[in-house]
Short mmCIF file of C-alpha atoms in Angstrom, two decimals:
data_model
loop_
_atom_site.label_atom_id
_atom_site.label_comp_id
_atom_site.label_asym_id
_atom_site.label_seq_id
_atom_site.Cartn_x
_atom_site.Cartn_y
_atom_site.Cartn_z
CA MET V 284 107.60 112.24 168.86
CA THR V 285 109.94 109.57 170.19
CA PHE V 286 113.62 109.82 170.63
CA ASP V 287 115.41 106.39 170.46
CA VAL V 288 119.14 105.27 170.62
CA HIS V 289 119.82 105.68 166.94
CA GLN V 290 118.70 109.14 166.84
CA LEU V 291 120.93 109.78 170.04
CA ASP V 292 123.86 108.32 168.06
CA SER V 293 123.29 110.73 165.16
CA PHE V 294 122.67 113.87 167.52
CA LEU V 295 125.92 112.99 169.29
CA LEU V 296 127.97 112.73 165.91
CA VAL V 297 126.48 115.89 164.55
CA GLY V 298 126.55 117.82 167.70
CA SER V 299 130.13 116.99 168.58
CA ALA V 300 131.21 117.66 165.07
CA VAL V 301 129.54 121.06 164.93
CA THR V 302 130.91 122.03 168.40
CA LEU V 303 134.34 120.79 167.37
CA LEU V 304 134.15 123.06 164.40
CA ALA V 305 132.94 125.97 166.38
CA VAL V 306 135.83 125.53 168.88
CA LEU V 307 138.36 125.63 166.08
CA ALA V 308 136.50 128.73 164.48
CA VAL V 309 137.43 130.75 167.52
CA ARG V 310 141.00 131.00 166.49
CA VAL V 311 140.17 131.87 162.91
CA SER V 312 137.81 134.46 163.97
CA SER V 313 140.23 136.12 166.39
CA ARG V 314 142.86 136.41 164.01
CA ALA V 315 140.39 138.10 161.73
CA GLY V 316 139.31 140.31 164.33
CA LEU V 317 135.76 139.26 164.17
CA PRO V 318 133.59 138.05 167.19
CA SER V 319 133.12 134.33 166.66
CA LEU V 320 129.25 134.67 167.06
CA LEU V 321 129.20 135.24 163.20
CA VAL V 322 130.75 132.02 162.50
CA TYR V 323 128.20 130.28 164.73
CA LEU V 324 125.40 132.07 163.27
CA LEU V 325 126.57 131.04 159.86
CA MET V 326 126.80 127.65 161.06
CA GLY V 327 123.28 127.60 162.27
CA VAL V 328 122.03 129.05 158.84
CA LEU V 329 123.84 126.23 156.88
CA LEU V 330 122.35 123.58 159.14
CA GLY V 331 118.86 124.98 158.65
CA GLU V 332 116.21 124.12 156.53
CA SER V 333 117.28 126.25 153.42
CA VAL V 334 120.63 124.44 153.19
CA ILE V 335 121.23 121.05 155.02
CA GLY V 336 117.61 120.85 155.91
CA ILE V 337 117.20 120.59 159.68
CA GLY V 338 114.02 122.31 160.60
CA PHE V 339 113.74 124.50 163.51
CA ASP V 340 110.63 127.06 163.94
CA ASP V 341 109.84 126.76 167.61
CA ALA V 342 109.97 130.34 168.97
CA GLU V 343 108.97 129.21 172.63
CA LEU V 344 111.68 126.70 172.67
CA ALA V 345 114.19 129.01 171.31
CA HIS V 346 112.98 131.70 173.93
CA ALA V 347 113.65 129.27 176.84
CA ILE V 348 116.95 127.86 175.64
CA GLY V 349 118.07 131.41 174.86
CA PHE V 350 117.44 132.56 178.42
CA GLY V 351 119.06 129.49 179.75
CA ALA V 352 122.16 130.13 177.70
CA LEU V 353 122.30 133.85 178.73
CA ALA V 354 122.12 132.80 182.32
CA VAL V 355 125.17 130.76 182.09
CA ILE V 356 126.95 133.40 180.05
CA LEU V 357 126.24 136.11 182.65
CA ALA V 358 127.28 133.67 185.46
CA GLU V 359 130.68 133.06 183.83
CA GLY V 360 130.98 137.08 183.35
CA GLY V 361 130.32 137.43 186.99
CA LEU V 362 132.75 134.85 188.06
CA THR V 363 135.59 136.07 186.12
CA THR V 364 135.13 139.82 186.91
CA ASN V 365 137.73 141.45 189.20
CA TRP V 366 135.53 143.63 191.32
CA ARG V 367 138.51 145.44 192.66
CA GLU V 368 139.59 146.48 188.89
CA THR V 369 135.85 147.25 187.85
CA ARG V 370 134.43 149.01 190.70
CA THR V 371 136.18 152.31 189.62
CA SER V 372 133.86 152.38 186.60
CA VAL V 373 130.71 150.67 187.82
CA ARG V 374 128.86 153.95 188.24
CA LEU V 375 129.19 154.57 184.46
CA GLY V 376 128.42 150.91 183.63
CA LEU V 377 125.21 151.00 185.77
CA SER V 378 124.30 154.43 184.10
CA LEU V 379 124.69 153.00 180.59
CA ALA V 380 122.66 149.74 181.58
CA THR V 381 119.79 151.79 182.83
CA VAL V 382 119.82 155.67 181.54
CA GLY V 383 121.74 154.72 178.61
CA VAL V 384 119.25 151.82 177.64
CA THR V 385 116.25 154.26 178.18
CA VAL V 386 117.85 156.82 175.85
CA SER V 387 118.57 154.18 173.18
CA ILE V 388 115.14 152.76 173.23
CA LEU V 389 113.55 156.35 172.82
CA VAL V 390 115.89 157.37 169.96
CA VAL V 391 115.75 154.09 168.15
CA ALA V 392 111.92 153.92 168.51
CA VAL V 393 111.19 157.52 167.20
CA GLY V 394 113.70 157.01 164.47
CA ALA V 395 112.17 153.71 163.39
CA HIS V 396 108.64 155.00 163.47
CA PHE V 397 109.10 158.21 161.61
CA LEU V 398 112.05 157.25 159.29
CA LEU V 399 111.35 153.46 158.74
CA GLY V 400 107.73 153.62 158.89
CA MET V 401 107.16 151.11 161.83
CA SER V 402 104.21 151.00 163.90
CA TRP V 403 104.89 152.37 167.39
CA GLU V 404 104.78 148.86 168.93
CA LEU V 405 107.17 147.38 166.59
CA ALA V 406 109.63 150.56 166.78
CA ILE V 407 109.60 150.42 170.46
CA LEU V 408 110.30 146.74 170.38
CA LEU V 409 113.07 147.35 167.97
CA GLY V 410 114.62 149.86 170.32
CA ALA V 411 114.34 147.69 173.29
CA VAL V 412 115.69 144.40 171.84
CA THR V 413 118.80 146.30 170.30
CA SER V 414 119.61 148.48 173.22
CA PRO V 415 121.75 146.07 175.23
CA THR V 416 125.22 145.29 174.52
CA ASP V 417 126.53 141.62 174.65
CA ALA V 418 129.53 140.77 176.81
CA ALA V 419 130.54 137.78 174.45
CA ALA V 420 130.71 140.04 171.47
CA VAL V 421 132.46 142.90 173.02
CA PHE V 422 135.12 141.22 174.86
CA SER V 423 135.92 138.71 172.06
CA VAL V 424 137.20 141.84 170.23
CA ILE V 425 138.57 143.94 172.68
CA ARG V 426 140.83 141.41 174.31
CA VAL V 427 143.30 142.24 171.55
CA VAL V 428 143.28 145.84 172.34
CA PRO V 429 144.99 147.03 175.57
CA LEU V 430 142.43 149.35 176.84
CA PRO V 431 142.74 151.06 180.48
CA ARG V 432 140.47 149.50 183.08
CA ARG V 433 138.04 152.40 183.35
CA ILE V 434 137.05 151.51 179.82
CA THR V 435 136.80 147.75 179.89
CA GLY V 436 135.32 148.05 183.33
CA ALA V 437 132.54 150.28 182.17
CA LEU V 438 131.85 147.75 179.06
CA GLU V 439 131.85 144.87 181.42
CA ALA V 440 129.59 146.25 184.00
CA GLU V 441 127.21 147.51 181.23
CA SER V 442 126.90 144.13 179.57
CA GLY V 443 126.42 142.34 182.68
CA PHE V 444 123.63 144.55 183.96
CA ASN V 445 121.77 145.72 180.93
CA ASP V 446 120.23 142.51 179.96
CA ALA V 447 117.73 142.67 182.99
CA PRO V 448 115.89 145.99 182.36
CA THR V 449 115.69 145.37 178.46
CA VAL V 450 114.13 141.67 179.28
CA VAL V 451 111.37 143.35 181.38
CA VAL V 452 110.49 145.99 178.96
CA VAL V 453 110.43 143.76 176.03
CA THR V 454 108.35 141.11 177.88
CA LEU V 455 105.94 143.85 179.24
CA ILE V 456 105.36 145.28 175.75
CA SER V 457 105.05 141.71 173.89
CA SER V 458 102.68 140.37 176.49
CA GLY V 459 100.34 143.42 176.24
CA ALA V 460 100.75 144.47 179.88
CA ALA V 461 102.45 147.72 178.87
CA SER V 462 99.29 149.04 177.48
CA GLU V 463 97.19 148.14 180.64
CA HIS V 464 99.22 150.26 182.91
CA HIS V 465 100.01 153.80 183.62
CA PRO V 466 103.76 154.72 182.59
CA ALA V 467 104.32 155.19 186.34
CA VAL V 468 103.48 151.73 187.12
CA LEU V 469 105.62 150.22 184.42
CA VAL V 470 108.48 152.12 185.81
CA GLY V 471 107.78 150.89 189.37
CA ILE V 472 107.71 147.19 187.92
CA VAL V 473 111.06 147.66 186.09
CA VAL V 474 112.47 149.13 189.44
CA PHE V 475 111.15 146.49 191.61
CA GLU V 476 112.22 143.59 189.29
CA LEU V 477 115.72 144.98 189.33
CA VAL V 478 116.17 145.84 192.84
CA VAL V 479 114.69 142.57 194.10
CA GLY V 480 116.66 140.76 191.65
CA VAL V 481 119.86 142.33 192.86
CA LEU V 482 118.86 141.61 196.67
CA VAL V 483 118.26 137.94 195.65
CA GLY V 484 121.61 137.83 193.92
CA LEU V 485 123.34 139.19 196.83
CA ALA V 486 121.64 136.89 199.23
CA ALA V 487 122.59 133.75 196.92
CA GLY V 488 126.11 135.11 196.62
CA PHE V 489 127.03 135.76 200.24
CA GLY V 490 125.05 132.84 201.46
CA GLY V 491 126.73 130.67 198.89
CA ALA V 492 130.11 131.97 199.84
CA TRP V 493 129.35 131.01 203.47
CA VAL V 494 128.33 127.62 202.76
CA MET V 495 131.26 126.97 200.16
CA ARG V 496 133.87 127.98 202.84
CA ARG V 497 132.50 125.44 205.35
CA ALA V 498 131.98 122.70 202.77
CA ALA V 499 134.31 119.82 202.59
CA LEU V 500 133.60 118.30 199.21
CA PRO V 501 135.47 114.99 198.53
CA SER V 502 136.53 116.16 195.08
CA SER V 503 137.73 119.49 193.66
CA GLY V 504 135.69 118.85 190.64
CA LEU V 505 132.54 119.28 192.66
CA TYR V 506 133.18 122.75 193.73
CA PRO V 507 132.70 124.44 190.33
CA ILE V 508 129.54 122.64 190.01
CA ALA V 509 128.29 123.78 193.47
CA VAL V 510 129.28 127.32 192.69
CA LEU V 511 127.28 127.49 189.28
CA CYS V 512 124.43 125.83 191.06
CA LEU V 513 124.38 128.73 193.48
CA THR V 514 124.17 131.37 190.79
CA MET V 515 121.33 129.44 189.12
CA ILE V 516 119.58 129.26 192.54
CA GLY V 517 119.85 132.99 192.38
CA TYR V 518 118.27 133.20 188.98
CA GLY V 519 115.41 130.71 189.89
CA ALA V 520 114.66 132.28 193.25
CA ALA V 521 114.30 135.65 191.61
CA ALA V 522 112.32 134.57 188.64
CA THR V 523 110.02 132.66 191.17
CA VAL V 524 109.20 135.89 193.02
CA HIS V 525 108.68 137.76 189.49
CA ALA V 526 111.96 139.74 189.85
CA SER V 527 114.81 139.86 187.38
CA GLY V 528 116.86 136.57 187.26
CA PHE V 529 119.45 138.00 185.10
CA ALA V 530 120.30 140.61 187.64
CA ALA V 531 120.27 137.99 190.26
CA VAL V 532 122.59 135.53 188.51
CA TYR V 533 125.03 138.26 187.55
CA VAL V 534 125.27 139.80 191.03
CA ALA V 535 125.45 136.29 192.72
CA ALA V 536 128.24 135.24 190.37
CA LEU V 537 129.90 138.54 190.81
CA VAL V 538 129.96 137.94 194.80
CA LEU V 539 131.01 134.43 194.47
CA GLY V 540 133.92 134.96 192.00
CA ASN V 541 135.35 137.80 194.38
CA SER V 542 134.92 135.75 197.35
CA GLU V 543 137.80 133.66 198.98
CA LEU V 544 136.44 130.14 197.96
CA PRO V 545 138.17 126.75 197.54
CA HIS V 546 139.45 125.95 193.95
CA ARG V 547 138.79 129.31 192.55
CA ALA V 548 140.89 128.74 189.51
CA VAL V 549 139.10 125.50 188.64
CA THR V 550 135.86 127.21 189.17
CA ARG V 551 136.58 129.97 186.73
CA SER V 552 138.08 127.45 184.05
CA PHE V 553 135.00 125.27 184.27
CA SER V 554 132.52 128.32 184.04
CA GLU V 555 134.55 129.63 181.10
CA GLY V 556 134.30 126.27 179.09
CA LEU V 557 130.67 125.96 180.23
CA ALA V 558 130.01 129.65 178.80
CA TRP V 559 131.71 128.96 175.48
CA LEU V 560 129.58 125.80 175.06
CA ALA V 561 126.25 127.85 175.91
CA GLN V 562 127.50 130.61 173.29
CA ILE V 563 128.08 128.04 170.70
CA GLY V 564 124.75 126.32 171.19
CA LEU V 565 123.02 129.67 171.35
CA PHE V 566 124.26 131.19 168.20
CA VAL V 567 123.81 127.99 166.29
CA MET V 568 120.14 127.57 167.52
CA LEU V 569 119.43 131.20 166.46
CA GLY V 570 121.03 130.68 163.12
CA LEU V 571 118.64 127.69 162.73
CA LEU V 572 115.77 129.54 163.70
CA LEU V 573 116.28 131.93 160.88
CA SER V 574 114.61 131.50 157.45
CA PRO V 575 116.80 133.07 154.73
CA GLY V 576 113.90 132.81 152.42
CA ARG V 577 112.10 135.48 154.16
CA ILE V 578 115.01 138.02 154.11
CA THR V 579 114.36 140.46 151.31
CA TRP V 580 116.21 143.65 150.23
CA HIS V 581 113.46 145.69 152.06
CA THR V 582 114.38 143.73 155.34
CA VAL V 583 118.17 144.30 154.61
CA VAL V 584 117.44 148.15 153.94
CA MET V 585 115.52 148.38 157.16
CA ALA V 586 118.12 146.70 159.26
CA ILE V 587 120.95 148.75 157.85
CA GLY V 588 118.90 151.83 158.50
CA ALA V 589 118.17 150.79 162.02
CA GLY V 590 121.75 149.92 162.54
CA LEU V 591 122.99 153.27 161.29
CA LEU V 592 120.53 155.07 163.71
CA LEU V 593 121.65 152.85 166.59
CA THR V 594 125.29 153.24 166.19
CA VAL V 595 125.63 156.94 164.74
CA LEU V 596 122.84 158.42 166.90
CA ALA V 597 121.35 156.27 169.69
CA ARG V 598 124.56 154.80 171.09
CA PRO V 599 126.47 158.12 171.24
CA LEU V 600 123.75 159.96 172.81
CA SER V 601 123.20 157.20 175.55
CA VAL V 602 126.88 157.45 176.30
CA LEU V 603 126.85 161.17 176.54
CA VAL V 604 123.88 161.22 178.92
CA SER V 605 125.04 158.34 181.08
CA SER V 606 128.52 159.92 181.60
CA LEU V 607 126.81 162.54 183.76
CA ALA V 608 127.24 159.73 186.42
CA GLN V 609 130.67 159.57 185.95
CA ARG V 610 133.01 161.94 184.08
CA MET V 611 135.34 160.59 181.37
CA ALA V 612 137.63 162.07 178.77
CA TRP V 613 135.92 162.77 175.41
CA ARG V 614 138.21 160.26 173.84
CA GLU V 615 137.15 157.46 175.97
CA LEU V 616 133.56 158.44 175.52
CA ALA V 617 133.93 158.28 171.87
CA PHE V 618 135.46 154.98 172.13
CA LEU V 619 132.71 153.72 174.33
CA SER V 620 130.17 154.85 171.83
CA TRP V 621 131.85 153.02 169.15
CA ALA V 622 132.42 149.64 171.24
CA GLY V 623 128.72 148.96 172.02
CA LEU V 624 128.78 145.80 170.12
CA ARG V 625 125.48 143.57 169.84
CA GLY V 626 125.40 139.96 169.76
CA ALA V 627 123.21 137.15 170.82
CA VAL V 628 120.99 139.23 173.35
CA PRO V 629 119.07 141.48 170.99
CA ILE V 630 118.32 138.11 168.78
CA VAL V 631 117.38 136.34 171.90
CA LEU V 632 115.22 139.08 172.89
CA SER V 633 113.47 139.11 169.60
CA THR V 634 112.29 135.65 170.13
CA ILE V 635 109.99 136.95 172.95
CA PRO V 636 107.74 138.75 170.62
CA LEU V 637 107.81 135.70 168.45
CA ALA V 638 106.61 133.50 171.20
CA GLU V 639 103.97 136.07 172.05
CA GLN V 640 102.80 136.12 168.69
CA VAL V 641 103.07 139.84 168.24
CA ASP V 642 102.00 141.21 164.82
CA LYS V 643 104.98 141.27 162.33
CA ALA V 644 107.31 139.65 164.96
CA ASP V 645 109.11 137.52 162.23
CA LEU V 646 110.08 140.78 160.56
CA LEU V 647 111.23 142.24 163.67
CA PHE V 648 113.34 138.87 164.30
CA ASP V 649 114.64 139.11 160.59
CA ILE V 650 115.71 142.80 161.00
CA VAL V 651 117.46 142.29 164.36
CA PHE V 652 119.46 139.39 162.92
CA VAL V 653 120.61 141.29 159.95
CA LEU V 654 121.15 144.35 162.02
CA VAL V 655 123.32 142.33 164.61
CA VAL V 656 125.50 141.01 161.64
CA PHE V 657 125.69 144.43 160.20
CA ASP V 658 126.82 146.00 163.15
CA THR V 659 129.40 143.31 164.24
CA LEU V 660 131.01 143.42 160.67
CA ILE V 661 131.29 147.09 160.73
CA THR V 662 132.23 147.89 164.42
CA GLY V 663 134.18 144.79 165.40
CA PRO V 664 137.06 144.80 162.97
CA THR V 665 137.51 148.63 163.37
CA LEU V 666 137.82 148.76 167.24
CA PRO V 667 141.70 148.38 167.19
CA TRP V 668 141.80 151.25 164.63
CA VAL V 669 139.43 153.48 166.42
CA ALA V 670 141.28 152.97 169.73
CA LYS V 671 144.54 153.87 167.98
CA VAL V 672 143.01 156.96 166.32
CA LEU V 673 141.42 158.04 169.64
CA ARG V 674 144.67 157.34 171.59
CA VAL V 675 142.92 155.34 174.10
CA ALA V 676 144.84 152.23 173.78
CA ARG V 677 147.53 151.83 176.46
CA ARG V 678 151.19 151.42 174.88
CA SER V 679 152.48 147.98 174.86
CA GLN V 680 154.30 147.06 178.11
CA PRO V 681 157.70 145.50 177.41
CA ARG V 682 157.52 141.68 178.12
CA ASP V 683 160.53 141.71 180.46
CA ILE V 684 158.71 138.95 182.63
CA GLU V 685 155.92 136.86 182.09
CA LEU V 686 153.62 136.10 185.11
CA GLU V 687 151.21 133.19 185.64
CA ALA V 688 149.50 132.31 188.95
CA ALA V 689 148.05 129.21 190.53
CA PRO V 690 145.98 129.14 193.69
CA LEU V 691 147.10 127.51 196.90
CA ASP V 692 143.78 127.67 198.40
CA ARG V 693 144.33 125.80 201.79
CA VAL V 694 146.74 128.46 202.93
CA ALA V 695 145.04 131.51 200.97
CA ALA V 696 148.27 132.06 198.88
CA ASP V 697 149.14 132.05 195.35
CA MET V 698 152.08 130.60 193.54
CA LEU V 699 153.66 132.85 190.52
CA GLN V 700 155.51 131.29 187.91
CA VAL V 701 157.84 134.14 186.51
CA ALA V 702 159.75 133.67 183.30
CA ILE V 703 162.92 136.07 182.83
CA SER V 704 163.09 137.16 179.33
CA PRO V 705 166.37 138.07 177.61
CA SER V 706 165.53 141.91 178.02
CA SER V 707 164.87 141.70 181.69
CA ARG V 708 167.07 143.64 184.32
CA LEU V 709 166.32 140.74 186.70
CA HIS V 710 169.44 139.28 185.12
CA GLY V 711 172.40 139.48 187.64
CA VAL V 712 170.09 140.29 190.70
CA GLU V 713 170.49 138.26 193.91
CA ILE V 714 167.46 136.76 195.48
CA GLY V 715 167.93 138.76 198.63
CA GLU V 716 168.10 141.87 196.35
CA LEU V 717 164.49 141.58 195.25
CA ARG V 718 163.16 142.68 198.65
CA LEU V 719 159.93 141.01 197.91
CA PRO V 720 157.15 141.81 200.45
CA PRO V 721 157.34 139.98 203.88
CA GLY V 722 155.86 136.52 203.53
CA ALA V 723 156.71 136.18 199.86
CA SER V 724 159.68 134.07 198.65
CA VAL V 725 161.31 132.51 195.83
CA ALA V 726 160.81 128.84 196.32
CA LEU V 727 162.32 127.21 193.28
CA ILE V 728 164.23 128.21 190.21
CA VAL V 729 164.19 126.12 187.06
CA ARG V 730 167.27 126.77 184.87
CA ASP V 731 168.35 124.81 181.79
CA GLY V 732 165.91 122.14 182.64
CA GLN V 733 167.38 121.58 185.98
CA THR V 734 165.72 122.58 189.54
CA LEU V 735 167.69 124.74 192.03
CA VAL V 736 166.44 125.69 195.50
CA PRO V 737 167.68 129.23 195.91
CA GLU V 738 169.51 130.99 198.75
CA ARG V 739 169.64 134.49 199.45
CA ARG V 740 172.87 135.01 197.39
CA THR V 741 171.75 133.02 194.34
CA VAL V 742 171.93 135.14 191.24
CA LEU V 743 169.15 135.18 188.65
CA ARG V 744 169.96 134.74 184.96
CA HIS V 745 168.06 135.17 181.64
CA GLY V 746 165.87 132.26 180.80
CA ASP V 747 165.28 131.28 184.47
CA ASP V 748 161.68 130.38 185.56
CA LEU V 749 161.08 131.21 189.13
CA LEU V 750 158.22 129.83 191.32
CA VAL V 751 157.16 132.48 193.79
CA VAL V 752 154.97 131.80 196.70
CA THR V 753 153.01 134.86 198.21
CA PRO V 754 150.02 135.41 200.41
CA ARG V 755 147.15 136.28 198.32
CA LYS V 756 146.59 139.60 200.07
CA LEU V 757 150.13 140.47 199.01
CA ARG V 758 149.93 139.08 195.31
CA GLU V 759 149.59 142.66 193.89
CA SER V 760 152.49 144.18 195.61
CA THR V 761 154.54 141.02 195.01
CA GLU V 762 154.07 141.28 191.20
CA ARG V 763 154.61 145.02 191.30
CA ARG V 764 157.75 144.50 193.02
CA LEU V 765 159.04 141.88 190.45
CA ARG V 766 158.01 144.32 187.52
CA GLN V 767 159.99 147.13 189.17
CA VAL V 768 163.11 145.10 189.35
CA SER V 769 162.65 143.65 186.01
CA LEU V 770 162.41 147.24 184.42
CA GLY V 771 165.07 148.99 186.74
CA GLY V 772 167.40 146.53 188.12
CA ARG V 773 168.36 145.99 191.72
CA LEU V 774 168.28 149.57 192.72
CA ALA V 775 164.63 149.96 191.30
CA GLN V 776 162.44 152.09 193.51
CA TRP V 777 165.08 151.91 196.31
CA LEU V 778 164.04 155.05 198.02
CA GLY V 779 160.45 155.67 199.06
CA SER V 780 159.30 151.95 197.87
CA ASP V 781 157.56 149.65 200.37
CA PRO V 782 156.36 146.81 198.61
CA ALA V 783 154.56 145.49 201.52
CA ALA V 784 152.53 148.65 201.61
CA GLY V 785 151.89 148.52 197.84
CA GLY V 786 154.88 150.55 196.56
CA SER V 787 154.55 153.31 194.10
CA ARG V 788 152.72 152.63 190.76
#
């Protein structure tokens, strides 16, 4: 098959139009409280052979593209994760990604075999491909719910790490290798792939950070490309030695994203945009791969049954067992049980049996596709309500000031843009009364469209925009002090408050 310039023109036209529609659909789906993946999947189905007529049935190509897209999505997740905020919940996240996955596989497999009449091979595959949560699906919904960091940190760590073990399990079963080895050997293979993958990721992350800090690239636009390439080197290196590439790419990105690198803000913005593009392409492709004509009422009933089994029994049990690694309140555990959204990962994993031509793999793919749609429709829109009922959502904090940050990479500092709202008690406070940490200072005030270089006795007013420069290591204490004064006025935390040391929370 040849690909000429006229086909390229058509490809660019259709591809750009679909991508633009997908981008615009993000706002619509976020307002409706639904993950945008549903819109993208629907786009793929509409473009497919049953409606518009674009044929796509290459399972091996879908498998390869899916893994590549997941690697990019995991890289973005690692680069944008704040380790300082996530580390308090990492034990629970890792437990969910390993112990929780094991419990989920067993429960779904037993239920699918005895209740849905599946063969043991297909039942175990169903349990394995549906056990991991999906970061894109989870965080597209919970962004609108103000949750404590211990909950979002656990969900973030779980979705970042649980792809790796499930990929290993599904690959071993689909290739037939699982039946050729003793269970202890299989456990050893999984542990080897995960441990070596993490070690490769750490090497790529710390080694890459060392290189990037000493590189003097001629353009800031080259830095995000270099950082993303370093994460992909981790993926490729791990895969080359038959270790987990997904564990390596996420760990490498996590290290790089939390290192002091030049142009970190540009890198994160670039990776976020690339991850959105990967998600759009991935979901549309998976929609194309589906043949709606194969979906029967029997398939739908099996998918709903498996979905209920997963949501009502497997997920709560996996969360309960995993919580032994890190205790949490029952309300938070209940929310974690409901917030285990599935997304592209289960559908991508179901392409592995398709590519390996496992018996009834097409039925498994159809069941997983319908299950993901069912799970997302039921779970996604109800998360804010569940958080409210369980009382795990934080109370909305008053928007007395708005803070945005931009990096000053050459001097390891940040510039904060502070907007003083009409309700802020910063009004009437003199610059000197802010008592910011040593090294932080108000560099500029924008008032009524005019710029003003402040002095110590300059009085702040409602509607002012401040530009505050602070060393990066003091950024949190600077923000905390600004919020203290905004809520309490000039005498806020006067006794026992040392902003430079972190102050009181």
